[in-house]
Short mmCIF file of C-alpha atoms in Angstrom, two decimals:
data_model
loop_
_atom_site.label_atom_id
_atom_site.label_comp_id
_atom_site.label_asym_id
_atom_site.label_seq_id
_atom_site.Cartn_x
_atom_site.Cartn_y
_atom_site.Cartn_z
CA MET A 1 0.06 -0.01 0.44
CA THR A 2 1.16 3.72 -0.33
CA ARG A 3 0.29 6.15 1.97
CA TYR A 4 1.42 9.94 1.12
CA VAL A 5 1.91 12.37 3.82
CA MET A 6 3.82 15.65 4.29
CA ILE A 7 6.30 16.93 7.08
CA ALA A 8 7.02 20.00 8.20
CA ASP A 9 9.45 20.45 9.96
CA LEU A 10 8.95 23.25 12.53
CA ARG A 11 12.22 23.51 13.75
CA ARG A 12 13.03 25.07 10.12
CA CYS A 13 10.29 27.02 8.86
CA VAL A 14 10.96 30.47 8.64
CA GLY A 15 7.46 31.83 7.73
CA CYS A 16 8.44 32.70 4.23
CA GLN A 17 5.14 32.01 2.61
CA THR A 18 7.51 30.91 -0.54
CA CYS A 19 5.24 27.74 -0.21
CA THR A 20 2.19 29.92 0.04
CA ALA A 21 3.49 31.67 -3.39
CA ALA A 22 4.00 28.51 -4.99
CA CYS A 23 0.89 26.71 -4.45
CA LYS A 24 -1.09 29.40 -5.39
CA HIS A 25 1.19 29.64 -8.78
CA ALA A 26 0.97 26.14 -9.04
CA ASN A 27 -3.19 25.70 -8.40
CA ALA A 28 -4.21 29.14 -10.11
CA THR A 29 -6.41 29.40 -6.19
CA PRO A 30 -8.72 32.65 -6.61
CA PRO A 31 -7.47 35.83 -4.61
CA GLY A 32 -8.57 34.78 -0.76
CA VAL A 33 -8.26 31.49 -0.90
CA GLN A 34 -4.91 29.57 0.04
CA TRP A 35 -4.64 25.83 -0.13
CA ARG A 36 -1.51 26.01 1.54
CA GLN A 37 -0.89 28.71 3.86
CA VAL A 38 1.86 29.02 6.98
CA LEU A 39 0.63 30.55 10.56
CA ASP A 40 2.67 32.79 12.61
CA MET A 41 1.77 31.36 15.83
CA GLU A 42 3.05 33.61 19.15
CA THR A 43 2.79 31.16 22.74
CA GLY A 44 3.48 31.47 25.76
CA THR A 45 4.03 35.14 28.37
CA TYR A 46 6.05 37.42 28.51
CA PRO A 47 9.64 36.72 28.85
CA GLN A 48 9.28 33.45 28.18
CA VAL A 49 7.44 33.63 24.79
CA GLN A 50 7.88 31.32 21.11
CA ARG A 51 7.36 32.13 17.47
CA THR A 52 6.75 29.31 15.81
CA PHE A 53 5.92 28.65 11.85
CA VAL A 54 2.98 26.18 10.88
CA PRO A 55 2.30 25.50 7.48
CA VAL A 56 -1.35 24.14 7.48
CA GLY A 57 -3.53 23.04 4.58
CA CYS A 58 -5.73 19.77 4.24
CA MET A 59 -4.62 16.78 6.18
CA HIS A 60 -5.36 14.27 3.56
CA CYS A 61 -6.85 12.35 6.63
CA ALA A 62 -7.32 8.59 6.25
CA ASP A 63 -10.83 8.99 8.31
CA PRO A 64 -11.49 12.41 6.75
CA PRO A 65 -14.92 13.70 8.16
CA CYS A 66 -15.32 15.71 4.73
CA GLU A 67 -15.57 12.41 3.01
CA SER A 68 -17.96 10.82 4.90
CA VAL A 69 -20.64 13.51 4.85
CA CYS A 70 -20.24 14.45 0.98
CA PRO A 71 -23.99 13.66 -0.08
CA SER A 72 -22.08 13.35 -3.17
CA THR A 73 -19.75 11.23 -3.13
CA ALA A 74 -17.19 14.02 -4.68
CA THR A 75 -14.97 14.11 -1.81
CA LYS A 76 -13.30 10.67 -2.49
CA ILE A 77 -9.78 8.42 -0.50
CA ARG A 78 -7.84 7.50 -3.48
CA ASP A 79 -5.27 4.49 -2.57
CA ASP A 80 -2.42 6.02 -2.14
CA GLY A 81 -4.30 8.35 0.71
CA ILE A 82 -4.91 11.46 -1.21
CA VAL A 83 -8.23 13.06 -0.43
CA GLU A 84 -9.48 14.55 -3.64
CA ILE A 85 -12.80 16.38 -4.59
CA ASP A 86 -14.31 15.57 -8.38
CA TYR A 87 -15.59 19.30 -8.98
CA ASP A 88 -18.39 17.86 -11.61
CA LEU A 89 -19.86 15.83 -8.87
CA CYS A 90 -19.87 18.63 -5.88
CA ILE A 91 -23.12 20.17 -5.51
CA GLY A 92 -21.44 23.20 -3.15
CA CYS A 93 -23.20 22.40 -0.15
CA GLY A 94 -20.19 23.45 2.04
CA TYR A 95 -21.44 20.41 4.60
CA CYS A 96 -17.59 19.54 3.86
CA ALA A 97 -16.14 22.97 4.31
CA VAL A 98 -17.95 22.60 8.44
CA ALA A 99 -17.12 18.73 8.65
CA CYS A 100 -13.52 19.86 8.10
CA PRO A 101 -11.33 20.77 11.56
CA TYR A 102 -8.25 21.99 9.56
CA GLN A 103 -10.20 25.06 8.07
CA ALA A 104 -8.75 23.60 4.54
CA ARG A 105 -12.05 23.89 2.00
CA HIS A 106 -12.92 27.17 0.33
CA ILE A 107 -15.78 27.66 -1.64
CA VAL A 108 -15.99 30.83 -3.97
CA HIS A 109 -19.28 31.81 -5.55
CA LYS A 110 -18.26 34.82 -7.44
CA ARG A 111 -15.28 35.01 -9.22
CA ASP A 112 -12.69 37.85 -7.83
CA LEU A 113 -9.45 39.38 -9.62
CA ALA A 114 -6.32 40.15 -8.32
CA TYR A 115 -7.23 43.94 -9.47
CA ASP A 116 -11.01 44.38 -9.31
CA LYS A 117 -12.25 44.96 -12.60
CA GLN A 118 -9.55 43.70 -15.16
CA ALA A 119 -8.34 40.13 -15.09
CA MET A 120 -4.75 39.79 -15.81
CA ALA A 121 -3.53 37.21 -18.40
CA HIS A 122 -2.74 34.32 -16.52
CA GLU A 123 -6.03 34.99 -14.88
CA GLU A 124 -7.74 34.73 -17.43
CA ALA A 125 -5.98 32.14 -18.89
CA ARG A 126 -6.55 29.98 -15.90
CA PHE A 127 -9.47 30.67 -14.70
CA ASP A 128 -11.56 27.05 -14.51
CA GLU A 129 -15.62 27.71 -14.45
CA GLY A 130 -15.84 24.13 -13.17
CA ARG A 131 -14.00 25.05 -9.89
CA MET A 132 -16.98 27.88 -9.17
CA SER A 133 -19.35 27.44 -6.57
CA VAL A 134 -17.82 23.82 -5.79
CA ALA A 135 -15.29 23.00 -2.67
CA MET A 136 -11.42 22.86 -3.49
CA LYS A 137 -8.42 22.30 -0.99
CA CYS A 138 -4.97 20.93 -1.45
CA ASN A 139 -4.93 17.94 -3.49
CA PHE A 140 -1.00 17.50 -3.26
CA CYS A 141 -0.67 18.67 -6.64
CA GLN A 142 -1.84 15.33 -7.44
CA SER A 143 -1.49 15.22 -11.06
CA ARG A 144 2.00 15.04 -10.06
CA ILE A 145 1.59 12.11 -8.02
CA ASP A 146 -0.30 10.71 -11.21
CA THR A 147 2.73 11.71 -13.78
CA ALA A 148 5.34 9.48 -11.41
CA LYS A 149 3.24 6.22 -12.36
CA GLN A 150 3.92 6.76 -15.70
CA THR A 151 7.23 7.76 -15.57
CA GLY A 152 8.91 5.72 -12.51
CA GLN A 153 9.97 8.84 -10.47
CA THR A 154 9.26 9.21 -6.74
CA PRO A 155 7.16 11.69 -5.43
CA GLY A 156 9.03 13.72 -2.62
CA VAL A 157 12.44 12.80 -4.01
CA ASP A 158 12.10 13.86 -8.20
CA PRO A 159 10.97 17.14 -8.24
CA GLU A 160 8.83 17.05 -11.35
CA VAL A 161 6.68 14.78 -9.27
CA THR A 162 6.61 16.60 -5.97
CA PRO A 163 4.03 18.98 -4.44
CA ALA A 164 4.97 22.57 -5.52
CA CYS A 165 5.27 23.53 -1.98
CA VAL A 166 7.48 20.96 -1.01
CA ASN A 167 9.53 22.21 -4.22
CA SER A 168 9.85 25.86 -3.25
CA CYS A 169 10.92 25.14 0.68
CA ILE A 170 13.66 27.22 1.41
CA ALA A 171 14.45 25.71 4.16
CA ASP A 172 14.20 22.14 3.67
CA ALA A 173 11.22 21.97 6.07
CA LEU A 174 8.56 20.69 3.65
CA HIS A 175 9.37 16.76 2.89
CA PHE A 176 6.75 14.72 0.96
CA GLY A 177 6.56 10.71 0.43
CA ASP A 178 4.70 7.31 0.81
CA ARG A 179 4.68 6.92 4.63
CA ASP A 180 4.42 2.78 3.66
CA ASP A 181 7.61 2.71 2.23
CA PRO A 182 10.27 2.20 4.96
CA ASN A 183 12.84 3.82 3.11
CA SER A 184 11.21 6.55 1.77
CA ASN A 185 12.54 10.08 3.14
CA VAL A 186 9.44 10.12 5.12
CA SER A 187 9.92 7.18 6.86
CA VAL A 188 13.06 7.58 7.83
CA LEU A 189 11.95 11.23 9.12
CA LEU A 190 9.59 10.06 11.14
CA ALA A 191 11.89 7.47 12.40
CA GLU A 192 14.40 9.90 13.68
CA ASN A 193 12.27 12.66 15.15
CA GLN A 194 9.55 13.15 17.30
CA THR A 195 6.35 14.55 15.44
CA PHE A 196 2.69 15.51 16.80
CA ARG A 197 -0.27 15.82 14.31
CA MET A 198 -2.73 18.54 14.39
CA HIS A 199 -6.23 17.79 16.50
CA GLU A 200 -5.54 14.36 16.51
CA GLU A 201 -7.86 14.17 19.77
CA LEU A 202 -10.62 14.38 17.11
CA GLY A 203 -9.66 10.92 15.23
CA THR A 204 -9.39 11.87 11.40
CA ASP A 205 -5.49 10.60 11.21
CA PRO A 206 -4.12 13.24 9.57
CA GLY A 207 -1.45 12.43 6.93
CA PHE A 208 0.48 16.00 7.40
CA TYR A 209 3.00 15.71 11.07
CA TYR A 210 5.10 17.98 12.86
CA ILE A 211 8.80 17.54 13.54
CA TRP A 212 9.28 19.37 16.74
CA ASP A 213 12.60 17.32 17.99
CA LYS A 214 14.93 14.86 17.35
CA ASN A 215 14.68 11.26 18.93
CA GLU A 216 15.89 11.10 22.25
CA MET B 1 -1.98 38.22 7.93
CA SER B 2 -3.61 34.23 8.69
CA ARG B 3 -6.44 33.46 11.78
CA ILE B 4 -5.52 31.48 14.20
CA GLU B 5 -8.18 31.49 16.65
CA PRO B 6 -11.66 30.04 15.76
CA TRP B 7 -13.61 32.41 13.32
CA HIS B 8 -16.97 32.05 12.25
CA GLN B 9 -17.68 29.75 9.28
CA LEU B 10 -18.54 31.48 5.97
CA ASN B 11 -20.19 28.06 4.24
CA TRP B 12 -23.87 27.71 6.16
CA ASP B 13 -25.83 30.57 6.97
CA TRP B 14 -29.91 31.59 7.68
CA ARG B 15 -30.88 29.47 4.79
CA ALA B 16 -29.37 26.35 6.77
CA ALA B 17 -30.59 27.57 10.02
CA GLY B 18 -33.68 27.93 7.71
CA ASN B 19 -33.96 24.01 7.00
CA PHE B 20 -33.45 23.16 10.55
CA ILE B 21 -35.91 25.34 11.75
CA GLY B 22 -38.56 24.44 8.90
CA GLY B 23 -37.47 20.95 9.03
CA GLY B 24 -37.39 20.77 13.10
CA SER B 25 -40.93 22.61 13.33
CA GLY B 26 -42.40 20.88 10.40
CA THR B 27 -41.60 17.69 11.65
CA GLY B 28 -42.54 17.82 15.05
CA LEU B 29 -46.16 19.16 14.18
CA LEU B 30 -46.19 15.87 11.54
CA ILE B 31 -45.75 13.54 14.83
CA LEU B 32 -47.90 15.48 17.20
CA ALA B 33 -50.66 16.07 14.60
CA ALA B 34 -50.78 11.78 14.58
CA VAL B 35 -51.09 11.59 18.47
CA ALA B 36 -53.84 14.66 18.15
CA ALA B 37 -55.66 12.86 15.32
CA GLY B 38 -55.99 10.06 18.21
CA GLN B 39 -57.30 11.77 20.10
CA GLY B 40 -59.99 13.61 18.01
CA THR B 41 -58.43 16.72 16.55
CA ALA B 42 -58.48 17.20 12.63
CA TYR B 43 -55.43 15.83 10.98
CA TRP B 44 -55.68 17.25 7.41
CA PRO B 45 -55.02 21.22 8.23
CA LEU B 46 -51.96 20.64 10.93
CA GLY B 47 -50.66 17.37 7.80
CA PHE B 48 -50.67 19.98 5.17
CA PHE B 49 -48.77 22.86 7.56
CA GLY B 50 -46.61 20.33 9.09
CA ALA B 51 -45.48 19.36 5.07
CA ILE B 52 -45.05 22.54 3.84
CA LEU B 53 -42.34 23.85 6.94
CA VAL B 54 -40.63 20.99 5.85
CA GLY B 55 -40.81 21.94 2.33
CA ILE B 56 -39.82 25.84 3.18
CA GLY B 57 -36.48 23.72 4.82
CA LEU B 58 -36.06 22.13 1.69
CA VAL B 59 -35.99 25.44 -0.77
CA CYS B 60 -33.62 26.96 1.84
CA VAL B 61 -30.82 24.18 1.71
CA TRP B 62 -31.75 24.32 -2.35
CA LEU B 63 -30.92 28.14 -2.45
CA GLU B 64 -27.56 27.49 0.19
CA ILE B 65 -26.24 24.78 -2.31
CA GLY B 66 -23.65 26.07 -4.97
CA ARG B 67 -24.73 24.02 -7.92
CA PRO B 68 -28.68 24.16 -7.63
CA TRP B 69 -29.43 22.11 -10.57
CA ARG B 70 -26.73 19.05 -9.56
CA ALA B 71 -28.70 18.87 -6.51
CA LEU B 72 -30.11 15.29 -7.11
CA HIS B 73 -26.21 14.06 -6.84
CA VAL B 74 -27.29 14.69 -2.78
CA PHE B 75 -28.82 11.02 -3.35
CA TYR B 76 -25.54 9.51 -4.20
CA HIS B 77 -23.77 9.02 -0.68
CA PRO B 78 -26.28 7.29 1.55
CA GLN B 79 -23.60 5.13 3.16
CA THR B 80 -22.44 7.42 5.69
CA SER B 81 -24.12 10.92 4.63
CA TRP B 82 -26.93 11.77 6.99
CA MET B 83 -27.30 14.55 4.39
CA THR B 84 -28.23 12.20 1.84
CA ARG B 85 -30.43 10.22 4.55
CA GLU B 86 -32.53 13.18 5.48
CA ALA B 87 -32.76 13.83 1.76
CA PHE B 88 -34.15 9.96 0.76
CA VAL B 89 -36.63 10.37 3.93
CA SER B 90 -37.86 13.61 2.37
CA ALA B 91 -38.38 12.63 -1.18
CA LEU B 92 -40.97 9.88 1.41
CA LEU B 93 -42.04 11.96 3.74
CA LEU B 94 -43.19 14.71 1.65
CA PRO B 95 -45.68 12.80 -0.44
CA VAL B 96 -46.44 10.26 2.54
CA ALA B 97 -47.91 13.51 4.44
CA LEU B 98 -49.44 14.86 1.72
CA LEU B 99 -51.39 11.69 0.87
CA ALA B 100 -52.45 11.18 4.73
CA ALA B 101 -53.38 14.61 5.19
CA ALA B 102 -55.50 14.38 1.75
CA ALA B 103 -56.77 11.12 3.07
CA ALA B 104 -57.94 12.59 6.08
CA ALA B 105 -59.74 15.64 4.88
CA PRO B 106 -63.57 15.84 4.76
CA PHE B 107 -63.72 16.73 1.26
CA ILE B 108 -61.57 13.60 0.16
CA HIS B 109 -62.40 11.15 3.20
CA LEU B 110 -60.42 7.45 2.79
CA PRO B 111 -60.18 6.78 6.34
CA ALA B 112 -58.49 3.32 5.07
CA ILE B 113 -55.57 4.99 4.22
CA ALA B 114 -55.72 7.77 6.15
CA GLY B 115 -55.18 5.70 9.58
CA GLY B 116 -52.10 4.16 8.04
CA ALA B 117 -50.24 6.91 6.21
CA ILE B 118 -51.05 9.45 9.27
CA TRP B 119 -48.47 7.02 11.42
CA LEU B 120 -46.11 6.50 8.35
CA ALA B 121 -45.70 10.23 7.90
CA ALA B 122 -45.01 10.03 11.75
CA LEU B 123 -42.63 7.57 11.84
CA LEU B 124 -40.86 9.36 8.25
CA ALA B 125 -40.82 12.80 10.17
CA ALA B 126 -39.26 11.03 13.48
CA LEU B 127 -36.42 9.63 11.13
CA TYR B 128 -35.97 13.02 9.84
CA LEU B 129 -35.59 14.93 12.27
CA TYR B 130 -33.13 12.34 13.92
CA CYS B 131 -31.42 13.13 10.57
CA GLN B 132 -31.24 16.75 11.35
CA ALA B 133 -29.35 16.33 14.58
CA ARG B 134 -27.16 14.28 12.96
CA ILE B 135 -26.13 16.34 10.57
CA LEU B 136 -24.90 18.29 12.65
CA HIS B 137 -23.18 16.40 14.83
CA GLY B 138 -21.26 15.18 12.05
CA SER B 139 -19.87 18.55 11.52
CA LYS B 140 -16.80 17.74 13.18
CA GLY B 141 -14.81 21.44 12.15
CA ILE B 142 -17.66 22.82 14.55
CA PRO B 143 -17.27 22.54 18.15
CA ALA B 144 -20.62 24.28 18.96
CA TRP B 145 -22.38 21.56 16.35
CA ARG B 146 -20.65 18.28 17.18
CA HIS B 147 -21.04 18.56 20.61
CA PRO B 148 -23.56 15.25 21.47
CA SER B 149 -25.25 16.84 23.97
CA LEU B 150 -26.73 18.89 21.04
CA MET B 151 -28.48 16.09 18.94
CA PRO B 152 -31.37 15.57 21.98
CA VAL B 153 -31.57 19.54 21.76
CA ILE B 154 -32.63 19.60 17.76
CA ILE B 155 -35.18 16.72 18.84
CA LEU B 156 -36.63 18.09 21.98
CA THR B 157 -36.83 21.60 20.12
CA GLY B 158 -38.52 20.11 16.74
CA LEU B 159 -40.99 18.48 19.17
CA THR B 160 -41.72 20.97 21.02
CA GLU B 161 -42.03 23.31 18.28
CA GLY B 162 -44.43 20.69 16.63
CA ALA B 163 -46.34 20.88 20.23
CA GLY B 164 -46.51 24.80 19.91
CA PHE B 165 -48.18 24.58 16.71
CA LEU B 166 -50.39 22.09 17.77
CA VAL B 167 -51.91 24.45 20.76
CA LEU B 168 -52.32 26.81 18.55
CA ALA B 169 -54.02 25.08 16.23
CA ILE B 170 -56.23 24.17 18.59
CA ALA B 171 -56.51 27.79 19.90
CA LEU B 172 -57.52 29.03 16.88
CA ILE B 173 -59.95 26.50 16.13
CA GLY B 174 -62.12 27.91 19.60
CA GLY B 175 -61.16 24.22 21.49
CA PHE B 176 -59.47 23.88 24.71
CA SER B 177 -58.51 20.65 25.91
CA VAL B 178 -55.87 19.91 28.64
CA TRP B 179 -53.89 17.27 27.30
CA PRO B 180 -51.82 19.25 24.72
CA LEU B 181 -50.80 21.45 27.78
CA ILE B 182 -49.25 18.95 29.46
CA LEU B 183 -47.52 17.76 26.38
CA LEU B 184 -46.06 21.34 25.63
CA PHE B 185 -45.51 21.81 29.47
CA ILE B 186 -43.05 18.27 29.57
CA LEU B 187 -41.86 18.85 26.29
CA LEU B 188 -40.93 22.75 27.33
CA LEU B 189 -39.45 21.31 30.39
CA GLY B 190 -36.97 18.84 28.45
CA ARG B 191 -36.14 21.20 26.03
CA TRP B 192 -35.15 23.32 29.32
CA MET B 193 -33.54 20.71 30.84
CA SER B 194 -31.51 19.53 27.55
CA TRP B 195 -30.54 23.02 26.73
CA ARG B 196 -29.05 23.72 29.77
CA ARG B 197 -27.16 20.59 29.48
CA TYR B 198 -25.98 21.45 26.42
CA LEU B 199 -24.47 24.50 27.88
CA ALA B 200 -22.54 23.30 30.50
CA ASN B 201 -21.56 19.93 28.46
CA LEU B 202 -20.11 21.63 25.85
CA THR B 203 -18.17 24.35 28.02
CA GLU B 204 -16.74 21.77 29.76
CA THR B 205 -15.17 18.97 27.13
CA GLY B 206 -13.95 23.20 25.71
CA ALA B 207 -15.40 24.85 22.71
CA PRO B 208 -14.15 28.10 21.31
CA ASN B 209 -14.36 31.35 23.45
CA LYS B 210 -16.76 33.23 20.95
CA ALA B 211 -19.15 30.62 20.93
CA LEU B 212 -19.55 30.02 24.42
CA ALA B 213 -20.41 33.86 24.73
CA VAL B 214 -22.96 33.82 22.03
CA LEU B 215 -24.51 30.91 23.40
CA ASN B 216 -24.48 32.22 26.60
CA GLY B 217 -25.59 35.64 25.83
CA ALA B 218 -28.31 34.50 24.23
CA THR B 219 -29.53 31.81 27.19
CA PRO B 220 -32.02 34.49 28.99
CA MET B 221 -33.62 35.62 25.88
CA ILE B 222 -33.99 31.86 24.48
CA ASN B 223 -35.52 30.93 28.26
CA ILE B 224 -37.61 34.09 28.42
CA LEU B 225 -39.47 33.52 25.39
CA GLY B 226 -39.14 29.60 24.74
CA HIS B 227 -39.54 28.17 28.43
CA TYR B 228 -40.36 30.57 31.20
CA GLY B 229 -42.80 32.98 28.97
CA PRO B 230 -44.89 29.74 27.48
CA ALA B 231 -45.00 28.52 31.52
CA ILE B 232 -46.37 31.20 32.48
CA LEU B 233 -49.03 31.38 29.77
CA MET B 234 -50.02 28.48 29.86
CA LEU B 235 -50.90 29.15 33.79
CA LEU B 236 -52.76 32.10 32.50
CA ALA B 237 -54.70 30.09 30.10
CA LEU B 238 -55.49 28.12 32.99
CA VAL B 239 -56.53 30.53 35.18
CA THR B 240 -57.95 33.25 33.59
CA GLY B 241 -61.21 31.80 31.88
CA SER B 242 -62.66 33.19 28.63
CA LEU B 243 -59.34 34.62 27.86
CA GLY B 244 -57.80 30.96 28.33
CA PRO B 245 -57.57 30.37 24.51
CA ILE B 246 -55.74 33.62 23.91
CA PHE B 247 -52.73 33.09 26.09
CA PHE B 248 -53.22 29.12 24.79
CA ALA B 249 -52.71 30.13 21.58
CA LEU B 250 -49.68 32.85 22.89
CA ALA B 251 -48.41 30.07 24.44
CA GLY B 252 -48.06 27.86 22.13
CA LEU B 253 -46.33 31.07 19.75
CA ALA B 254 -43.69 31.55 22.17
CA ALA B 255 -42.56 27.97 22.18
CA ILE B 256 -42.41 27.81 18.86
CA ALA B 257 -40.01 31.21 18.56
CA GLY B 258 -38.54 29.76 21.16
CA GLY B 259 -37.13 27.11 19.27
CA TRP B 260 -36.23 29.34 16.17
CA GLN B 261 -34.39 31.50 18.06
CA MET B 262 -32.24 28.57 19.45
CA LYS B 263 -31.64 27.18 16.38
CA PHE B 264 -30.71 30.05 14.60
CA VAL B 265 -28.18 31.01 17.20
CA VAL B 266 -26.84 27.95 16.86
CA VAL B 267 -26.56 27.58 13.14
CA ALA B 268 -26.10 30.71 12.24
CA ARG B 269 -24.35 32.77 15.22
CA ALA B 270 -22.76 30.14 17.10
CA ALA B 271 -21.02 28.06 14.01
CA PHE B 272 -17.14 29.34 14.98
CA ASN B 273 -14.89 26.25 14.09
CA GLN B 274 -11.57 24.88 15.58
CA GLY B 275 -8.98 27.11 14.64
CA PHE B 276 -5.57 25.95 14.90
CA ALA B 277 -3.39 24.68 17.78
CA LEU B 278 -0.34 23.04 18.77
CA PRO B 279 0.50 20.58 21.65
CA LEU B 280 3.88 21.92 22.15
CA THR B 281 6.55 24.22 20.07
CA PRO B 282 9.46 23.25 18.50
CA VAL B 283 13.08 22.53 19.98
CA ARG B 284 15.54 24.67 18.79
CA GLY B 285 19.02 24.28 19.02
CA THR B 286 19.69 22.51 23.00
CA GLY B 287 16.65 24.69 24.32
CA LYS B 288 13.38 22.51 25.53
CA PRO B 289 10.44 22.29 23.71
CA GLY B 290 7.89 25.27 24.75
CA PRO B 291 4.10 24.94 26.31
CA GLY B 292 1.47 23.97 23.51
CA ASP B 293 -1.12 26.28 22.82
CA LYS B 294 -4.71 26.59 21.57
CA PRO B 295 -5.42 30.56 21.41
CA GLY B 296 -9.66 31.66 21.37
CA TRP B 297 -10.61 28.02 23.44
CA ASN B 298 -11.54 27.98 27.11
CA LYS B 299 -9.83 25.37 27.76
CA SER B 300 -7.30 22.86 25.79
CA GLY B 301 -9.68 19.84 25.67
CA GLN B 302 -11.75 18.53 22.34
#
């Protein structure tokens, strides 16, 4: 089996938002919609305060609430663990959006442009009517993952078949790969480091790990 | 700047609340109209009105979905989706309720059909009401909705609103009997207790501060309008003699209004999402991890 997961090394992330920009470029998301974003979290009280940059997005859960509530079967879990949306099936009811505890889903009902009235060339070229009024979210750049099956390349290792956010990370904080392959990059990282997953208590089995320290 | 603390979800608004208001009141009325029919109250106007309320709720949902002309896709996922199950039940409930009302109407009068159809409609209405409660429970991203203590609130308020409509209808046709008052009183008591339990359990297990502020802020008015008010009006109905039917009707109206306000507050105003949290902060250099944080929550539980 294959279970693609992402890892963010919180010790390395500097909050530069390059992954956010790369995602926007790769997926042509509309203004105000970020499938990948980096939170700037301040914790503690003065003088013991810390600042942590936390990449978030769809966690590609193994037990995703968005999939079980979806009335149209538009949201599906692929065999490789990626949670995808069929835009042609989705009715835009928003049930998945209120079921997702990671705020990862977006529904845009009106076409917004970056500069008000005049669409820029890339906005015109890449506008997709099929994504209007339906749910959308990060898909781990699934078209690249699917390309790997044809080319024999390895997602997470070969940039051509790796999610854009991971490729763009300047601090080598983001990693992607197959958790079920014991020799994969992510399996090695998970074995060598201590990790947590966000809102793990909700039982969604998220496919996004955060490294907070090396193993003792 | 990204948001970290829970913020109000943007996808379900007054139209979603309208579905829970219309569906809850309509199904409550269909259930209690069946009970009342056994006591001699005319079923057909109540049955028609109950079906209309459910239909209004469904229209609200249809107005909310982004791709209304794909609405039939809602039937594709009965395996796990309570929204699909609600849709299937509604597809049976509306024709059965309308058939029951028509068969019970004096100008058609088909008692052989009406008897079974009335109870079948009540059964389907109960299923529909349960589906609505489960829909909110399945919304894992909204702490105020997913809490299991909300399910009895949704079911009990649906029945209470139905009892309110029943009392109102009996008052309007000039009748007066004690059993609907007793029924309404018991349901009001149940709704009041379930609401108190919901608030206490939600606070205890942890919830976004803003959701708790909305719910606690609305509770006095919900209680005055939806619990204490109807109770006092029912008492007045019993002791004021000729004015009894007026207070009887007002008690029903207040019970309905309180339930509608309760659901509007829960669905359209207290729907703050999960937000983001860190169980601990990363180790940098040779230091130690710092404490985590769950900003915007009253406690770090679920």
